[in-house]
Amino acid sequence: MQPSTHQALLLLADISGFTQFMKSHARAADHAMHVVVELLRAVISAAGPPLKLAEVEGDAAFFYAICPEGGGASAEVAAIKKQVRNFFRSFHHTLDRLCAAYPCVRDARELKLKVIIHAGAVALEHIHGFDKLFGVDVILAHRLLKNSVPAPEYVLLTESAHNWLGDFFQIKPERQIEYCEGIGVVDTVVFFPPAHSARPVTAPVAGCWGSPAKRRPAALNATRPRLDLQRSPWRSGAFMPPRPVSFRPLPVRRRARPAATVWIAQLQTKWRRDDPIPRGSAGRQRLSCGPAP
């Protein structure tokens, strides 16, 4: 039975920096692997129709979408472009959460996401419950994972994919020529996602003791309201900030006056020094009769 041939959109979402990240966390391999698995889950969860998951290939997720034959794919195109933007948002939102939960892998923020998109003819075969894709265009999409783009995070489209999907992120793309081994020269279009589209929306949080406000994901705002600088409780007088700690020196404790016995002992010592008692019988007579007049 011959496999069915279709025009399809091929999409690869790959984690950049995966190999170096795993090598640098050999002692915390369990946490490092958990971070990568959660990032892949976040990307896969952000996908939906018309994209279908073909397979998970190590640190990459392979999706495809069958192109409609009769045209009129504007709804599918809009859905795919929205899902690609959600890939980056979900990826970085999950990455921020994992870095806060696992301090030993905080340098996981160096991990980035790159997306490769190509459109071409594929042969679709159903094997043991899985849809397996075959064809030169499938090989081309995977070869483009190794490219000359000087950035760890981007969206790379071939000319055929760009003609179908159009531009991303409302920015002007950069055209680049890639050479794929066994295939030849491939014209590509590269989009670099802006920071605000990759990172989750954050809201300011009031700091303590006058410290500057911190940033946190907007998804956490359900537990604490957004701080409005124009209608701040500090201005309305709802409550007063805590008083600063006083740094006045502690009072010095004065020494108590000496006891009366001390003065008596000092007088006796002075009297003995001024009028010494002679030794022998003269001294005993002196003590019995008192000091000489």
Tab-separated table of C-alpha atoms in Angstrom:
chain	number	residue	atom	x	y	z
A	1	MET	CA	0.000	0.000	0.000
A	2	GLN	CA	1.440	3.341	-1.077
A	3	PRO	CA	1.583	6.055	1.629
A	4	SER	CA	-0.571	9.113	1.002
A	5	THR	CA	1.204	12.268	-0.169
A	6	HIS	CA	0.172	15.705	1.067
A	7	GLN	CA	1.331	19.292	1.086
A	8	ALA	CA	2.128	19.981	4.718
A	9	LEU	CA	3.601	22.589	6.994
A	10	LEU	CA	6.474	21.178	9.087
A	11	LEU	CA	7.393	22.853	12.370
A	12	LEU	CA	10.244	22.034	14.756
A	13	ALA	CA	10.428	23.667	18.208
A	14	ASP	CA	13.946	23.087	19.541
A	15	ILE	CA	15.543	24.066	22.869
A	16	SER	CA	18.828	25.907	22.299
A	17	GLY	CA	21.660	25.216	24.746
A	18	PHE	CA	20.343	21.805	25.814
A	19	THR	CA	23.652	19.909	25.464
A	20	GLN	CA	25.744	22.443	27.389
A	21	PHE	CA	23.061	22.709	30.066
A	22	MET	CA	23.051	18.950	30.684
A	23	LYS	CA	26.866	18.787	30.737
A	24	SER	CA	27.146	21.573	33.306
A	25	HIS	CA	24.588	19.906	35.594
A	26	ALA	CA	25.940	16.371	35.703
A	27	ARG	CA	25.601	16.299	39.516
A	28	ALA	CA	22.031	17.612	39.384
A	29	ALA	CA	20.981	15.600	36.353
A	30	ASP	CA	17.542	14.804	37.783
A	31	HIS	CA	16.601	18.458	38.232
A	32	ALA	CA	18.138	19.417	34.891
A	33	MET	CA	16.188	16.739	33.054
A	34	HIS	CA	13.007	17.769	34.863
A	35	VAL	CA	13.509	21.346	33.650
A	36	VAL	CA	13.891	20.243	30.031
A	37	VAL	CA	10.883	17.914	30.213
A	38	GLU	CA	8.694	20.649	31.689
A	39	LEU	CA	9.781	23.090	28.983
A	40	LEU	CA	8.880	20.581	26.270
A	41	ARG	CA	5.515	20.004	27.919
A	42	ALA	CA	4.888	23.747	28.005
A	43	VAL	CA	5.592	24.079	24.282
A	44	ILE	CA	3.492	21.044	23.359
A	45	SER	CA	0.613	22.269	25.525
A	46	ALA	CA	0.629	25.585	23.650
A	47	ALA	CA	-0.013	23.796	20.337
A	48	GLY	CA	-3.439	23.006	18.952
A	49	PRO	CA	-5.320	22.429	15.694
A	50	PRO	CA	-4.345	22.525	12.915
A	51	LEU	CA	-0.907	21.582	14.287
A	52	LYS	CA	-0.433	17.943	15.264
A	53	LEU	CA	2.442	16.470	17.245
A	54	ALA	CA	4.366	13.981	15.120
A	55	GLU	CA	6.975	13.021	17.724
A	56	VAL	CA	9.307	14.272	20.446
A	57	GLU	CA	12.931	14.145	19.324
A	58	GLY	CA	15.165	14.611	22.354
A	59	ASP	CA	15.049	18.340	23.097
A	60	ALA	CA	12.752	19.156	20.155
A	61	ALA	CA	9.062	18.728	19.340
A	62	PHE	CA	8.087	17.967	15.734
A	63	PHE	CA	4.680	19.239	14.546
A	64	TYR	CA	2.929	19.173	11.199
A	65	ALA	CA	-0.242	20.551	9.626
A	66	ILE	CA	-1.818	19.333	6.397
A	67	CYS	CA	-2.394	22.201	3.979
A	68	PRO	CA	-5.963	22.385	2.624
A	69	GLU	CA	-6.179	21.607	-1.079
A	70	GLY	CA	-8.917	24.077	-1.978
A	71	GLY	CA	-7.228	27.099	-0.429
A	72	GLY	CA	-9.051	29.374	1.987
A	73	ALA	CA	-6.656	28.605	4.823
A	74	SER	CA	-6.718	32.058	6.439
A	75	ALA	CA	-8.129	30.690	9.702
A	76	GLU	CA	-5.477	27.957	9.845
A	77	VAL	CA	-2.710	30.460	9.122
A	78	ALA	CA	-3.878	32.793	11.898
A	79	ALA	CA	-4.113	29.870	14.331
A	80	ILE	CA	-0.594	28.627	13.551
A	81	LYS	CA	0.952	32.094	13.899
A	82	LYS	CA	-0.789	32.594	17.238
A	83	GLN	CA	0.425	29.225	18.482
A	84	VAL	CA	4.016	30.019	17.527
A	85	ARG	CA	3.839	33.214	19.593
A	86	ASN	CA	2.362	31.206	22.458
A	87	PHE	CA	5.291	28.788	22.222
A	88	PHE	CA	7.661	31.529	23.350
A	89	ARG	CA	5.356	32.896	26.051
A	90	SER	CA	4.690	29.462	27.543
A	91	PHE	CA	8.365	28.508	27.315
A	92	HIS	CA	9.636	31.542	29.220
A	93	HIS	CA	6.803	31.530	31.742
A	94	THR	CA	7.620	27.911	32.635
A	95	LEU	CA	11.341	28.678	32.660
A	96	ASP	CA	10.898	31.495	35.195
A	97	ARG	CA	8.823	29.236	37.433
A	98	LEU	CA	11.351	26.389	37.313
A	99	CYS	CA	14.328	28.651	38.005
A	100	ALA	CA	12.580	29.914	41.134
A	101	ALA	CA	11.717	26.368	42.257
A	102	TYR	CA	15.168	24.829	41.657
A	103	PRO	CA	18.009	27.142	42.761
A	104	CYS	CA	20.617	24.596	41.632
A	105	VAL	CA	19.644	25.141	37.979
A	106	ARG	CA	19.138	28.904	37.956
A	107	ASP	CA	21.401	29.215	34.940
A	108	ALA	CA	18.640	27.448	32.998
A	109	ARG	CA	17.691	30.979	31.930
A	110	GLU	CA	20.374	30.526	29.285
A	111	LEU	CA	18.058	28.037	27.557
A	112	LYS	CA	16.259	29.505	24.550
A	113	LEU	CA	13.692	28.391	21.998
A	114	LYS	CA	14.101	28.307	18.233
A	115	VAL	CA	11.395	27.393	15.730
A	116	ILE	CA	12.020	26.022	12.230
A	117	ILE	CA	9.114	26.085	9.745
A	118	HIS	CA	9.094	24.587	6.251
A	119	ALA	CA	6.333	23.758	3.784
A	120	GLY	CA	6.586	20.938	1.268
A	121	ALA	CA	5.400	17.527	0.120
A	122	VAL	CA	5.370	14.701	2.676
A	123	ALA	CA	4.352	11.060	2.632
A	124	LEU	CA	2.164	10.179	5.609
A	125	GLU	CA	2.204	6.621	6.941
A	126	HIS	CA	0.336	5.291	9.991
A	127	ILE	CA	2.601	2.955	12.005
A	128	HIS	CA	1.432	1.375	15.292
A	129	GLY	CA	-0.823	4.273	16.168
A	130	PHE	CA	1.624	6.986	15.130
A	131	ASP	CA	1.674	9.182	12.029
A	132	LYS	CA	5.140	8.956	10.495
A	133	LEU	CA	6.252	11.540	7.949
A	134	PHE	CA	8.649	10.767	5.108
A	135	GLY	CA	10.172	12.816	2.309
A	136	VAL	CA	12.995	15.128	1.312
A	137	ASP	CA	11.187	18.117	2.809
A	138	VAL	CA	11.111	16.373	6.191
A	139	ILE	CA	14.882	15.921	5.964
A	140	LEU	CA	15.307	19.566	4.939
A	141	ALA	CA	13.360	20.818	7.955
A	142	HIS	CA	15.601	18.817	10.309
A	143	ARG	CA	18.803	19.892	8.543
A	144	LEU	CA	17.856	23.527	9.109
A	145	LEU	CA	18.223	23.009	12.854
A	146	LYS	CA	21.966	23.407	12.216
A	147	ASN	CA	22.160	26.849	10.648
A	148	SER	CA	24.250	30.010	10.711
A	149	VAL	CA	21.798	32.300	12.523
A	150	PRO	CA	23.887	34.250	15.098
A	151	ALA	CA	21.261	34.091	17.851
A	152	PRO	CA	19.908	31.396	20.187
A	153	GLU	CA	16.228	32.394	19.856
A	154	TYR	CA	14.408	33.011	16.573
A	155	VAL	CA	11.837	31.791	14.047
A	156	LEU	CA	13.325	30.558	10.775
A	157	LEU	CA	11.080	29.962	7.767
A	158	THR	CA	11.890	28.737	4.301
A	159	GLU	CA	10.548	30.689	1.345
A	160	SER	CA	7.710	28.207	0.858
A	161	ALA	CA	6.631	28.519	4.498
A	162	HIS	CA	6.954	32.310	4.445
A	163	ASN	CA	4.791	32.543	1.336
A	164	TRP	CA	2.054	30.655	3.162
A	165	LEU	CA	2.292	32.143	6.683
A	166	GLY	CA	3.632	35.640	6.081
A	167	ASP	CA	5.472	37.748	8.661
A	168	PHE	CA	5.721	37.225	12.421
A	169	PHE	CA	5.759	39.664	15.360
A	170	GLN	CA	4.950	42.602	13.036
A	171	ILE	CA	8.636	43.215	12.380
A	172	LYS	CA	10.761	43.201	9.259
A	173	PRO	CA	12.526	39.850	8.765
A	174	GLU	CA	16.126	39.188	7.822
A	175	ARG	CA	16.788	37.135	4.713
A	176	GLN	CA	19.513	34.548	4.941
A	177	ILE	CA	20.922	31.791	2.738
A	178	GLU	CA	21.619	28.403	4.312
A	179	TYR	CA	23.441	25.419	2.878
A	180	CYS	CA	22.054	22.001	3.814
A	181	GLU	CA	24.247	18.978	3.246
A	182	GLY	CA	22.858	16.709	0.571
A	183	ILE	CA	20.216	19.262	-0.456
A	184	GLY	CA	21.996	22.464	-1.412
A	185	VAL	CA	21.279	26.162	-0.997
A	186	VAL	CA	18.059	27.130	0.803
A	187	ASP	CA	16.612	30.646	1.003
A	188	THR	CA	15.306	31.415	4.483
A	189	VAL	CA	13.597	34.237	6.358
A	190	VAL	CA	14.466	34.854	10.026
A	191	PHE	CA	12.357	36.628	12.654
A	192	PHE	CA	13.738	37.513	16.082
A	193	PRO	CA	10.991	37.655	18.730
A	194	PRO	CA	10.958	40.900	20.723
A	195	ALA	CA	11.477	40.668	24.458
A	196	HIS	CA	7.882	41.584	25.363
A	197	SER	CA	6.483	38.728	23.246
A	198	ALA	CA	8.843	36.107	24.658
A	199	ARG	CA	8.603	37.073	28.301
A	200	PRO	CA	5.370	36.845	30.341
A	201	VAL	CA	3.681	40.106	31.300
A	202	THR	CA	4.860	41.261	34.709
A	203	ALA	CA	3.435	43.650	37.266
A	204	PRO	CA	5.256	45.766	39.883
A	205	VAL	CA	5.125	44.588	43.467
A	206	ALA	CA	5.704	46.939	46.378
A	207	GLY	CA	8.994	46.352	48.141
A	208	CYS	CA	9.540	46.351	51.920
A	209	TRP	CA	11.277	49.101	53.893
A	210	GLY	CA	11.461	51.356	50.878
A	211	SER	CA	13.198	48.787	48.672
A	212	PRO	CA	12.574	49.065	44.907
A	213	ALA	CA	9.638	47.155	43.484
A	214	LYS	CA	10.282	43.670	42.130
A	215	ARG	CA	8.905	42.043	38.984
A	216	ARG	CA	6.840	38.866	38.794
A	217	PRO	CA	4.617	37.059	36.269
A	218	ALA	CA	1.113	38.463	35.863
A	219	ALA	CA	-0.296	34.974	36.472
A	220	LEU	CA	0.641	35.384	40.146
A	221	ASN	CA	-1.399	38.577	40.496
A	222	ALA	CA	-4.413	36.563	41.623
A	223	THR	CA	-2.862	36.360	45.088
A	224	ARG	CA	-1.810	40.015	45.316
A	225	PRO	CA	-3.436	42.997	43.536
A	226	ARG	CA	-1.523	45.096	41.054
A	227	LEU	CA	0.002	48.185	42.646
A	228	ASP	CA	-1.458	51.369	41.173
A	229	LEU	CA	1.054	54.156	41.581
A	230	GLN	CA	-1.642	56.821	41.069
A	231	ARG	CA	-3.987	55.351	43.706
A	232	SER	CA	-1.437	53.877	46.014
A	233	PRO	CA	-2.468	53.095	49.627
A	234	TRP	CA	0.601	55.021	50.746
A	235	ARG	CA	-0.980	58.193	49.332
A	236	SER	CA	-4.518	57.505	50.482
A	237	GLY	CA	-3.464	57.088	54.109
A	238	ALA	CA	-5.080	53.660	54.462
A	239	PHE	CA	-2.083	52.536	56.437
A	240	MET	CA	1.259	53.998	57.362
A	241	PRO	CA	4.603	52.486	56.476
A	242	PRO	CA	6.592	50.992	59.348
A	243	ARG	CA	8.791	53.380	61.289
A	244	PRO	CA	12.504	53.096	60.648
A	245	VAL	CA	14.630	51.625	63.410
A	246	SER	CA	16.140	54.241	65.755
A	247	PHE	CA	19.928	54.278	65.911
A	248	ARG	CA	20.310	56.462	69.069
A	249	PRO	CA	23.136	55.266	71.361
A	250	LEU	CA	22.089	53.418	74.485
A	251	PRO	CA	22.465	55.333	77.818
A	252	VAL	CA	25.702	54.647	79.660
A	253	ARG	CA	25.170	53.172	83.122
A	254	ARG	CA	26.984	55.184	85.783
A	255	ARG	CA	29.118	53.436	88.381
A	256	ALA	CA	27.582	53.259	91.857
A	257	ARG	CA	29.224	55.047	94.807
A	258	PRO	CA	31.533	52.882	96.898
A	259	ALA	CA	30.210	51.435	100.121
A	260	ALA	CA	30.958	53.057	103.499
A	261	THR	CA	33.264	50.206	104.481
A	262	VAL	CA	35.548	51.165	101.651
A	263	TRP	CA	36.003	54.660	103.038
A	264	ILE	CA	36.654	53.275	106.513
A	265	ALA	CA	39.339	50.981	105.163
A	266	GLN	CA	40.941	53.890	103.354
A	267	LEU	CA	40.987	56.006	106.568
A	268	GLN	CA	42.517	53.174	108.570
A	269	THR	CA	45.212	52.762	105.969
A	270	LYS	CA	45.999	56.505	106.037
A	271	TRP	CA	46.105	56.531	109.855
A	272	ARG	CA	48.519	53.625	109.972
A	273	ARG	CA	50.732	55.283	107.410
A	274	ASP	CA	50.794	58.653	109.211
A	275	ASP	CA	51.270	57.234	112.728
A	276	PRO	CA	52.941	53.817	112.461
A	277	ILE	CA	52.879	51.519	115.462
A	278	PRO	CA	56.352	50.428	116.642
A	279	ARG	CA	57.159	46.818	117.077
A	280	GLY	CA	57.672	45.042	120.394
A	281	SER	CA	56.473	46.101	123.877
A	282	ALA	CA	56.196	49.735	122.880
A	283	GLY	CA	53.764	48.801	120.198
A	284	ARG	CA	51.635	46.686	122.545
A	285	GLN	CA	51.516	49.524	125.062
A	286	ARG	CA	50.554	51.886	122.278
A	287	LEU	CA	47.637	49.715	121.215
A	288	SER	CA	46.389	49.359	124.797
A	289	CYS	CA	46.698	53.050	125.675
A	290	GLY	CA	45.882	54.558	122.276
A	291	PRO	CA	47.949	56.867	120.080
A	292	ALA	CA	50.336	59.314	121.657
A	293	PRO	CA	49.001	62.869	122.150
